[in-house]
Coordinates of C-alpha atoms and ligand atoms in Angstrom, one line a residue:
X1 CA 126.6 99.4 106.0
X2 CA 124.0 96.8 105.5
X3 CA 123.1 95.3 102.1
X4 CA 119.7 96.2 100.9
X5 CA 117.4 95.1 98.2
X6 CA 115.8 98.1 96.8
X7 CA 112.5 97.6 95.2
X8 CA 111.3 100.5 93.1
X9 CA 109.5 101.2 89.9
X10 CA 110.7 103.6 87.4
X11 CA 109.0 104.9 84.3
X12 CA 108.5 107.7 82.0
X13 CA 105.6 109.9 83.2
X14 CA 103.6 108.3 80.5
X15 CA 100.2 107.6 79.2
X16 CA 101.2 104.0 78.5
X17 CA 102.5 102.5 81.6
X18 CA 103.5 98.9 81.3
X19 CA 105.8 99.1 78.4
X20 CA 107.9 101.9 79.9
X21 CA 108.0 100.8 83.5
X22 CA 110.5 98.5 85.0
X23 CA 110.7 97.4 88.6
X24 CA 114.3 97.2 89.6
X25 CA 115.7 94.9 92.3
X26 CA 119.1 96.1 93.2
X27 CA 121.5 96.3 96.1
X28 CA 122.3 99.5 97.8
X29 CA 124.4 100.4 100.7
X30 CA 122.7 102.6 103.2
X31 CA 124.4 105.7 102.1
X32 CA 123.2 105.4 98.5
X33 CA 119.6 105.8 99.4
X34 CA 119.2 109.4 98.1
X35 CA 118.2 108.6 94.6
X36 CA 118.0 111.7 92.6
X37 CA 115.2 112.5 90.2
X38 CA 111.5 111.5 90.3
X39 CA 112.1 107.9 91.4
X40 CA 111.3 107.5 95.1
X41 CA 112.8 104.6 96.7
X42 CA 113.2 102.8 100.0
X43 CA 115.6 100.0 100.8
X44 CA 114.5 96.7 102.1
X45 CA 117.2 94.8 103.9
X46 CA 117.1 91.2 103.0
X47 CA 120.6 89.9 103.5
X48 CA 120.9 87.8 106.6
X49 CA 124.4 88.7 107.5
X50 CA 124.2 92.4 106.6
X51 CA 127.3 92.4 104.5
X52 CA 127.5 94.1 101.1
X53 CA 127.8 91.1 98.9
X54 CA 128.0 92.9 95.6
X55 CA 125.5 92.9 92.8
X56 CA 126.0 89.7 90.9
X57 CA 123.0 87.5 90.2
X58 CA 123.1 84.1 91.7
X59 CA 126.8 84.2 92.3
X60 CA 126.5 81.5 94.8
X61 CA 124.6 79.2 92.5
X62 CA 125.9 75.8 91.9
X63 CA 123.8 73.4 89.8
X64 CA 120.6 75.2 90.8
X65 CA 121.3 75.2 94.5
X66 CA 121.5 78.7 95.9
X67 CA 121.8 80.0 99.5
X68 CA 120.4 83.4 98.3
X69 CA 123.0 85.3 100.3
X70 CA 123.8 87.6 97.4
X71 CA 121.1 90.2 96.8
X72 CA 120.6 90.4 93.1
X73 CA 120.8 93.4 90.9
X74 CA 118.8 93.5 87.7
X75 CA 115.8 95.1 86.1
X76 CA 112.4 93.3 85.7
X77 CA 109.3 94.6 84.0
X78 CA 106.3 94.6 86.2
X79 CA 104.9 91.7 84.2
X80 CA 108.1 89.7 84.8
X81 CA 108.0 90.7 88.5
X82 CA 104.6 89.1 88.9
X83 CA 105.2 86.2 86.5
X84 CA 108.4 85.1 88.3
X85 CA 106.8 85.4 91.7
X86 CA 103.8 83.3 90.7
X87 CA 106.0 80.7 89.1
X88 CA 107.8 80.1 92.4
X89 CA 104.5 80.3 94.3
X90 CA 103.2 77.4 92.3
X91 CA 106.2 75.3 93.4
X92 CA 106.0 76.3 97.0
X93 CA 102.2 75.6 97.1
X94 CA 102.9 72.2 95.5
X95 CA 105.3 71.4 98.3
X96 CA 102.7 72.4 100.9
X97 CA 100.1 70.3 99.2
X98 CA 102.4 67.2 99.0
X99 CA 103.4 67.6 102.6
X100 CA 99.7 67.6 103.6
X101 CA 99.1 64.5 101.6
X102 CA 102.0 62.8 103.3
X103 CA 103.3 61.3 100.1
X104 CA 106.0 58.6 100.0
X105 CA 109.5 60.2 99.6
X106 CA 110.0 58.9 96.1
X107 CA 106.6 60.2 94.9
X108 CA 107.3 63.5 96.6
X109 CA 110.6 63.8 94.9
X110 CA 109.3 63.0 91.4
X111 CA 106.3 65.4 91.7
X112 CA 108.5 68.2 93.1
X113 CA 111.0 67.7 90.2
X114 CA 108.1 67.9 87.8
X115 CA 106.8 71.1 89.4
X116 CA 110.2 72.7 89.3
X117 CA 110.7 71.7 85.7
X118 CA 107.3 73.2 84.8
X119 CA 107.7 76.5 86.6
X120 CA 111.3 77.3 87.4
X121 CA 113.3 76.2 84.5
X122 CA 114.4 77.6 81.2
X123 CA 116.4 76.3 78.4
X124 CA 118.9 79.2 79.0
X125 CA 120.9 78.7 82.2
X126 CA 121.2 82.5 82.6
X127 CA 117.5 83.1 82.4
X128 CA 116.9 80.1 84.7
X129 CA 119.2 81.6 87.4
X130 CA 117.5 85.0 87.1
X131 CA 114.1 83.4 87.4
X132 CA 115.1 81.4 90.4
X133 CA 116.9 84.2 92.2
X134 CA 114.4 86.9 91.4
X135 CA 111.4 84.8 92.4
X136 CA 113.0 83.9 95.7
X137 CA 113.7 87.5 96.6
X138 CA 110.3 88.8 95.5
X139 CA 108.5 86.2 97.6
X140 CA 110.9 86.8 100.4
X141 CA 109.7 90.5 100.4
X142 CA 106.1 89.5 100.0
X143 CA 106.1 86.9 102.8
X144 CA 108.0 88.8 105.4
X145 CA 104.9 90.8 106.5
X146 CA 103.5 88.6 109.2
X147 CA 104.6 85.8 111.5
X148 CA 102.3 83.3 109.7
X149 CA 103.5 84.3 106.3
X150 CA 107.1 84.1 107.3
X151 CA 106.6 80.7 108.9
X152 CA 104.9 79.4 105.7
X153 CA 107.5 80.7 103.4
X154 CA 110.4 79.5 105.5
X155 CA 108.9 76.0 105.7
X156 CA 108.4 75.6 102.0
X157 CA 111.7 77.3 100.9
X158 CA 113.7 75.1 103.3
X159 CA 112.0 72.0 101.8
X160 CA 112.8 73.2 98.3
X161 CA 116.4 74.0 99.2
X162 CA 116.9 70.6 100.8
X163 CA 115.3 68.8 97.8
X164 CA 117.7 70.5 95.5
X165 CA 120.7 69.9 97.7
X166 CA 119.8 66.2 97.9
X167 CA 119.4 66.1 94.1
X168 CA 122.9 67.6 93.9
X169 CA 124.4 65.2 96.3
X170 CA 122.6 62.3 94.5
X171 CA 123.6 63.4 91.0
X172 CA 127.2 64.1 91.8
X173 CA 129.9 61.7 90.9
X174 CA 131.2 59.2 93.4
X175 CA 133.4 61.8 95.1
X176 CA 130.5 64.2 95.4
X177 CA 132.2 66.8 93.3
X178 CA 129.0 68.9 92.8
X179 CA 128.4 69.1 96.6
X180 CA 132.0 69.9 97.2
X181 CA 131.9 72.7 94.7
X182 CA 128.7 74.0 96.3
X183 CA 130.3 74.0 99.7
X184 CA 133.4 75.7 98.5
X185 CA 131.4 78.4 96.6
X186 CA 129.4 79.2 99.7
X187 CA 132.3 79.4 102.2
X188 CA 131.2 76.5 104.3
X189 CA 133.8 76.2 106.9
X190 CA 133.9 72.5 107.6
X191 CA 137.0 71.0 109.1
X192 CA 138.1 68.0 107.0
X193 CA 139.2 65.0 109.1
X194 CA 142.8 64.1 108.4
X195 CA 143.7 60.6 107.2
X196 CA 145.5 59.9 110.5
X197 CA 142.4 60.8 112.6
X198 CA 140.2 58.9 110.2
X199 CA 142.3 55.8 110.7
X200 CA 142.2 56.3 114.5
X201 CA 138.4 56.4 114.4
X202 CA 138.0 53.9 111.7
X203 CA 136.1 51.3 113.8
X204 CA 133.7 53.8 115.3
X205 CA 133.0 55.6 112.0
X206 CA 132.3 52.4 110.2
X207 CA 129.8 51.4 112.8
X208 CA 127.6 54.4 112.2
X209 CA 124.4 53.1 110.5
X210 CA 124.0 54.0 106.9
X211 CA 127.7 54.9 106.4
X212 CA 130.1 53.4 103.9
X213 CA 129.4 49.7 103.3
X214 CA 132.8 48.4 102.4
X215 CA 136.4 49.2 103.4
X216 CA 137.0 50.6 99.9
X217 CA 134.1 52.9 100.2
X218 CA 135.2 54.0 103.6
X219 CA 138.7 54.9 102.3
X220 CA 137.1 57.1 99.6
X221 CA 134.7 58.9 101.9
X222 CA 135.7 62.3 103.1
X223 CA 134.7 63.1 106.7
X224 CA 134.2 66.5 108.3
X225 CA 134.3 67.6 111.9
X226 CA 131.7 70.1 113.0
X227 CA 130.5 71.3 116.4
X228 CA 127.8 68.8 117.3
X229 CA 125.2 71.6 117.9
X230 CA 125.4 72.2 114.1
X231 CA 124.5 68.6 113.4
X232 CA 121.7 68.0 115.9
X233 CA 119.5 66.4 113.3
X234 CA 122.1 63.8 112.5
X235 CA 122.9 63.3 116.2
X236 CA 119.3 62.7 117.1
X237 CA 119.1 60.1 114.4
X238 CA 122.4 58.6 115.4
X239 CA 123.7 59.2 111.9
X240 CA 127.1 60.5 112.9
X241 CA 129.9 59.8 115.4
X242 CA 130.3 62.3 118.2
X243 CA 133.5 62.8 120.3
X244 CA 134.4 65.7 122.6
X245 CA 131.6 67.9 121.3
X246 CA 132.5 67.3 117.7
X247 CA 130.4 65.4 115.2
X248 CA 132.2 63.4 112.5
X249 CA 130.0 63.6 109.4
X250 CA 130.6 62.0 106.0
X251 CA 130.3 64.4 103.0
X252 CA 127.0 62.8 101.8
X253 CA 125.3 63.8 105.1
X254 CA 126.5 67.3 105.1
X255 CA 123.1 68.1 103.5
X256 CA 121.3 68.4 106.8
X257 CA 123.9 70.7 108.2
X258 CA 123.8 73.0 105.2
X259 CA 120.0 72.9 105.3
X260 CA 120.0 74.0 108.9
X261 CA 122.3 76.9 108.1
X262 CA 120.0 77.9 105.3
X263 CA 117.0 77.9 107.6
X264 CA 118.8 80.1 110.1
X265 CA 120.0 82.6 107.5
X266 CA 116.6 82.8 105.8
X267 CA 114.8 83.2 109.0
X268 CA 117.0 86.1 110.0
X269 CA 116.6 87.8 106.6
X270 CA 112.8 87.5 106.8
X271 CA 112.8 89.2 110.2
X272 CA 115.0 92.0 108.9
X273 CA 112.8 92.5 105.9
X274 CA 109.7 92.6 108.1
X275 CA 111.1 95.6 110.0
X276 CA 111.0 97.9 106.9
X277 CA 108.2 96.3 104.8
X278 CA 105.8 99.0 105.9
X279 CA 108.0 101.8 104.6
X280 CA 108.5 100.0 101.2
X281 CA 104.8 99.2 100.8
X282 CA 103.9 102.8 101.6
X283 CA 106.4 104.3 99.1
X284 CA 105.4 101.8 96.5
X285 CA 101.7 102.1 97.2
X286 CA 100.8 102.5 93.5
X287 CA 102.9 99.7 92.0
X288 CA 104.9 97.0 93.8
X289 CA 103.4 97.6 97.2
X290 CA 99.9 96.1 96.3
X291 CA 101.6 93.3 94.3
X292 CA 103.6 92.3 97.3
X293 CA 100.8 92.6 99.7
X294 CA 98.4 90.5 97.7
X295 CA 101.0 87.9 96.6
X296 CA 100.0 85.3 99.2
X297 CA 96.4 85.4 98.0
X298 CA 97.2 85.1 94.3
X299 CA 95.5 82.6 92.2
X300 CA 98.0 80.1 90.8
X301 CA 95.7 77.6 89.2
X302 CA 95.9 76.8 85.5
X303 CA 96.4 79.7 83.2
X304 CA 93.2 79.1 81.4
X305 CA 90.9 78.0 84.2
X306 CA 87.4 76.9 84.0
X307 CA 86.6 76.5 80.4
X308 CA 82.9 76.1 80.6
X309 CA 82.1 72.8 79.0
X310 CA 78.7 71.3 78.4
X311 CA 77.7 67.8 79.5
X312 CA 77.8 66.9 75.8
X313 CA 81.5 67.8 75.8
X314 CA 80.9 70.9 73.7
X315 CA 82.0 74.4 74.8
X316 CA 79.0 76.2 76.4
X317 CA 80.3 79.6 75.4
X318 CA 79.4 80.3 71.7
X319 CA 78.6 83.3 69.6
X320 CA 74.9 82.4 70.3
X321 CA 75.2 82.3 74.1
X322 CA 77.8 84.9 74.8
X323 CA 75.4 87.9 75.1
X324 CA 73.2 86.2 77.7
X325 CA 76.1 84.7 79.6
X326 CA 77.8 88.1 79.7
X327 CA 74.8 89.6 81.5
X328 CA 74.3 86.6 83.7
X329 CA 77.8 85.5 84.7
X330 CA 80.6 87.7 83.7
X331 CA 82.5 89.9 86.2
X332 CA 82.3 93.6 85.8
X333 CA 85.5 94.0 83.7
X334 CA 84.2 91.6 81.1
X335 CA 80.7 93.0 81.1
X336 CA 82.2 96.4 80.4
X337 CA 84.1 95.0 77.4
X338 CA 81.0 93.1 76.1
X339 CA 78.9 96.2 76.4
X340 CA 81.5 98.4 74.8
X341 CA 81.7 96.0 71.9
X342 CA 77.9 95.8 71.5
X343 CA 77.7 99.6 71.6
X344 CA 80.7 100.7 69.4
X345 CA 80.9 97.5 67.3
X346 CA 84.6 97.4 67.8
X347 CA 87.2 97.2 70.6
X348 CA 90.6 98.8 70.8
X349 CA 93.7 96.6 70.9
X350 CA 93.9 96.2 74.7
X351 CA 90.2 95.4 74.9
X352 CA 90.4 92.8 72.1
X353 CA 93.2 91.1 74.0
X354 CA 91.7 91.2 77.4
X355 CA 88.2 90.1 76.3
X356 CA 89.4 87.7 73.6
X357 CA 91.7 85.8 75.9
X358 CA 89.0 85.7 78.5
X359 CA 86.6 84.2 76.0
X360 CA 89.2 81.7 74.8
X361 CA 90.0 80.7 78.4
X362 CA 86.3 80.3 79.1
X363 CA 86.2 77.7 76.2
X364 CA 85.0 79.7 73.2
X365 CA 86.4 78.1 70.1
X366 CA 88.3 80.0 67.4
X367 CA 85.4 79.7 65.0
X368 CA 82.8 81.0 67.5
X369 CA 85.2 83.7 68.6
X370 CA 85.7 84.9 65.0
X371 CA 82.0 84.6 64.3
X372 CA 81.1 86.7 67.3
X373 CA 83.6 89.5 66.6
X374 CA 82.8 89.5 62.9
X375 CA 79.1 89.9 63.6
X376 CA 79.8 93.0 65.6
X377 CA 82.6 94.5 63.6
X378 CA 80.9 94.1 60.3
X379 CA 78.2 96.5 61.4
X380 CA 80.7 99.3 60.8
X381 CA 83.0 97.8 58.3
X382 CA 83.0 95.3 55.4
X383 CA 83.9 91.6 55.9
X384 CA 87.0 92.1 53.8
X385 CA 88.1 94.9 56.2
X386 CA 87.4 92.7 59.2
X387 CA 89.3 89.7 57.7
X388 CA 92.2 91.9 56.7
X389 CA 92.6 93.8 60.0
X390 CA 91.2 91.5 62.8
X391 CA 90.9 87.9 62.0
X392 CA 94.7 87.3 62.0
X393 CA 95.0 88.5 65.6
X394 CA 92.1 86.3 66.7
X395 CA 93.8 83.3 65.1
X396 CA 97.1 84.4 66.8
X397 CA 95.4 84.5 70.1
X398 CA 94.3 80.8 69.6
X399 CA 97.9 79.9 68.7
X400 CA 97.2 79.4 65.0
X401 CA 99.5 82.1 63.8
X402 CA 102.9 83.6 64.6
X403 CA 104.9 81.6 67.1
X404 CA 101.8 79.6 67.8
X405 CA 102.0 80.2 71.5
X406 CA 99.2 79.2 73.9
X407 CA 98.3 82.6 75.3
X408 CA 96.5 82.5 78.7
X409 CA 93.8 84.9 79.9
X410 CA 94.8 87.8 82.1
X411 CA 94.3 87.4 85.8
X412 CA 93.1 90.2 87.9
X413 CA 96.5 91.5 88.9
X414 CA 97.5 91.8 85.3
X415 CA 94.3 93.7 84.5
X416 CA 94.5 95.9 87.5
X417 CA 98.1 96.9 87.1
X418 CA 98.1 97.0 83.3
X419 CA 97.6 100.1 81.2
X420 CA 94.6 102.1 82.3
X421 CA 91.9 102.6 79.7
X422 CA 91.4 105.9 78.0
X423 CA 88.1 107.1 79.3
X424 CA 85.2 106.8 76.8
X425 CA 87.4 105.3 74.1
X426 CA 88.7 102.1 75.6
X427 CA 86.8 99.5 77.7
X428 CA 89.6 97.3 79.1
X429 CA 90.8 97.3 82.7
X430 CA 89.1 96.6 86.0
X431 CA 86.2 98.9 86.8
X432 CA 87.0 98.6 90.6
X433 CA 90.4 100.1 89.9
X434 CA 89.9 102.3 86.9
X435 CA 86.5 103.9 87.4
X436 CA 86.3 106.8 89.8
X437 CA 84.1 106.5 92.8
X438 CA 81.1 108.3 91.3
X439 CA 81.1 106.3 88.1
X440 CA 81.5 103.0 89.9
X441 CA 78.8 103.8 92.4
X442 CA 76.4 104.8 89.6
X443 CA 77.2 101.5 87.7
X444 CA 76.6 99.3 90.8
X445 CA 73.3 101.1 91.4
X446 CA 72.2 100.7 87.7
X447 CA 73.0 97.0 87.8
X448 CA 71.1 96.7 91.0
X449 CA 74.0 94.8 92.6
X450 CA 73.0 93.7 96.1
X451 CA 71.3 96.1 98.6
X452 CA 72.4 99.7 99.3
X453 CA 74.4 98.3 102.3
X454 CA 76.1 95.7 100.0
X455 CA 77.0 98.4 97.5
X456 CA 78.4 100.5 100.4
X457 CA 80.7 97.6 101.4
X458 CA 81.9 97.3 97.7
X459 CA 82.6 101.0 97.5
X460 CA 84.5 101.0 100.7
X461 CA 86.7 98.2 99.4
X462 CA 87.3 100.2 96.3
X463 CA 88.2 103.3 98.2
X464 CA 90.6 101.3 100.3
X465 CA 92.3 100.0 97.2
X466 CA 91.0 96.5 97.8
X467 CA 89.7 96.0 94.3
X468 CA 89.7 92.3 94.3
X469 CA 87.8 92.2 97.6
X470 CA 85.2 94.5 96.0
X471 CA 84.9 92.1 93.1
X472 CA 84.6 89.1 95.4
X473 CA 81.8 90.9 97.4
X474 CA 80.0 91.6 94.1
X475 CA 80.1 87.8 93.4
X476 CA 78.9 87.1 96.9
X477 CA 75.9 89.4 96.8
X478 CA 75.0 88.3 93.3
X479 CA 75.2 84.6 94.1
X480 CA 73.6 84.1 97.5
X481 CA 74.7 81.0 99.5
X482 CA 77.1 80.1 96.7
X483 CA 79.4 78.4 99.3
X484 CA 76.8 75.8 100.0
X485 CA 75.9 75.0 96.4
X486 CA 77.3 71.7 95.1
X487 CA 79.7 71.9 92.3
X488 CA 80.5 75.6 92.6
X489 CA 84.2 76.1 92.8
X490 CA 84.9 79.5 94.3
X491 CA 88.7 79.2 94.2
X492 CA 90.0 82.2 92.3
X493 CA 86.9 84.4 92.4
X494 CA 88.3 87.9 92.9
X495 CA 91.7 86.7 91.5
X496 CA 90.8 85.7 88.0
X497 CA 87.9 86.7 85.7
X498 CA 87.6 83.2 84.3
X499 CA 87.2 81.8 87.8
X500 CA 84.4 84.3 88.5
X501 CA 82.7 83.4 85.3
X502 CA 83.0 79.6 85.7
X503 CA 81.8 79.8 89.3
X504 CA 78.8 81.9 88.3
X505 CA 77.8 79.6 85.4
X506 CA 78.0 76.5 87.7
X507 CA 76.0 78.4 90.3
X508 CA 73.2 79.2 87.9
X509 CA 73.2 75.7 86.5
X510 CA 73.0 74.1 89.9
X511 CA 70.2 76.5 90.9
X512 CA 68.4 75.6 87.8
X513 CA 68.9 71.9 88.3
X514 CA 71.0 71.2 85.3
X515 CA 74.6 70.3 84.4
X516 CA 76.8 72.8 82.6
X517 CA 75.7 72.1 79.1
X518 CA 75.0 74.8 76.6
X519 CA 71.5 73.6 76.4
X520 CA 70.9 73.5 80.1
X521 CA 72.3 76.9 81.0
X522 CA 69.4 79.0 82.2
X523 CA 70.1 82.4 80.8
X524 CA 68.4 85.2 82.4
X525 CA 67.9 87.4 79.5
X526 CA 67.8 91.1 80.3
X527 CA 69.3 90.6 83.8
X528 CA 72.2 92.7 82.9
X529 CA 71.6 96.2 81.7
X530 CA 73.4 98.6 79.4
X531 CA 76.4 100.0 81.1
X532 CA 77.2 103.1 79.2
X533 CA 79.4 105.3 81.3
Ligands
SF4_1 FE1 87.6 91.7 86.6 FE2 89.3 90.9 88.5 FE3 88.5 93.5 88.4 FE4 86.9 91.6 89.1 S1 88.7 92.2 90.2 S2 86.4 93.2 87.7 S3 87.4 89.9 87.8 S4 89.7 92.4 86.9

């Protein structure tokens, strides 16, 4: 039976989704598909050779280089599932960007090392391996869908693999022990050239350009014999000696042969996965399916994009400007939170987090953030109560308390797939996802977003489950000709609320002929309307 990676979500039939739900990546032989109980599952074959390779994680890893032949088995929360995938996506997109810029090899190497270090490393080797292996398999599943996606993923993964293998070869001791260990761990069946044969071919081997430079080095170099069709890259560059259909390759040049094998195996795996992706996406329509389908269009920019700074170097978003900017430039999710806060003079925990991190990401300082929330909350409680119950969490959000982490604002996927709000009590979430059709339609009409036809398009995106497209359409109709306005960066609109906000503020500034300073922002008071649902 073939080896499968099974992607499924499991959770208690609960009111609070995220904390109870885990997405599980595991291997299953075909016959084990009948999973009892409420969990519905469908296997996704990802192993190139179809053999059941067991369930160990990264068993073939050697110094960060992995052929990814062993399908992993472990549980991930939905947050980790997305986080790991986006971490790898950043590295792969960096590779693509550097290839486009045609950077010199040394610069390429340095920048790629930095990107790997920033995104795919951890101080704990075990976590690092899990992150690397999980992210590879998640993206493999996400990028198997179309020919274009497969081609893109294959190209970037092969480059990443080669880079790591070259690093391994470079960092190994003089006898390439790291590379030898990797080859041994991954069953590379290379035929070592005996001492006698090496002596017989001594002259010819030493004439190969770029080979050992001294007799001593030649003696210490291990050569391997491989069918020349497996070493075409080396043959075409005349970097190996060929005799009777066999290529004689020094250990250090085995890299290109291994890389070619990796490409073939990954290409096969992607084709296999493509064959069953539809079934998996269908069965996982409410959880992992949409995540996988939208992965290639995910925003991977900075965690806190688009802090809106004034030309005077000050943050444009303050307790004094937030009301007007909410009406003018916030996406629907944040407008809802803002309106909820203004109406109830408080926000529940999830709402404080979603809105607070958004404000922080948009550049609101700790002092202004506290002032704004205090102003609203103290309409129903005393200052002492506010300080006791809420100011700590605001300072925590800004990294001034607890482990002093730098928390980043939520992106759309996190909001869309996070805990849904309790109707009438909570205001977090994404209206395109969490409002029913009737409420959303009423809200769009009330806000006078676009024409009737525009609103129909938005609603049809919502009904199709394309929430982010609905949001992008909202931006498009509220900011006519934004693509041709100088200084408006539309990257991430529909993928990140902060990107939406920043693009909108820049748009209005450009339209009003000013830079993005707090004093020059033209605020259209009263443009937004109360959005009580
Ligand atoms: Fe907010 Fe994103 Fe939903 Fe738009 S798609 S409303 S930015 S969560």
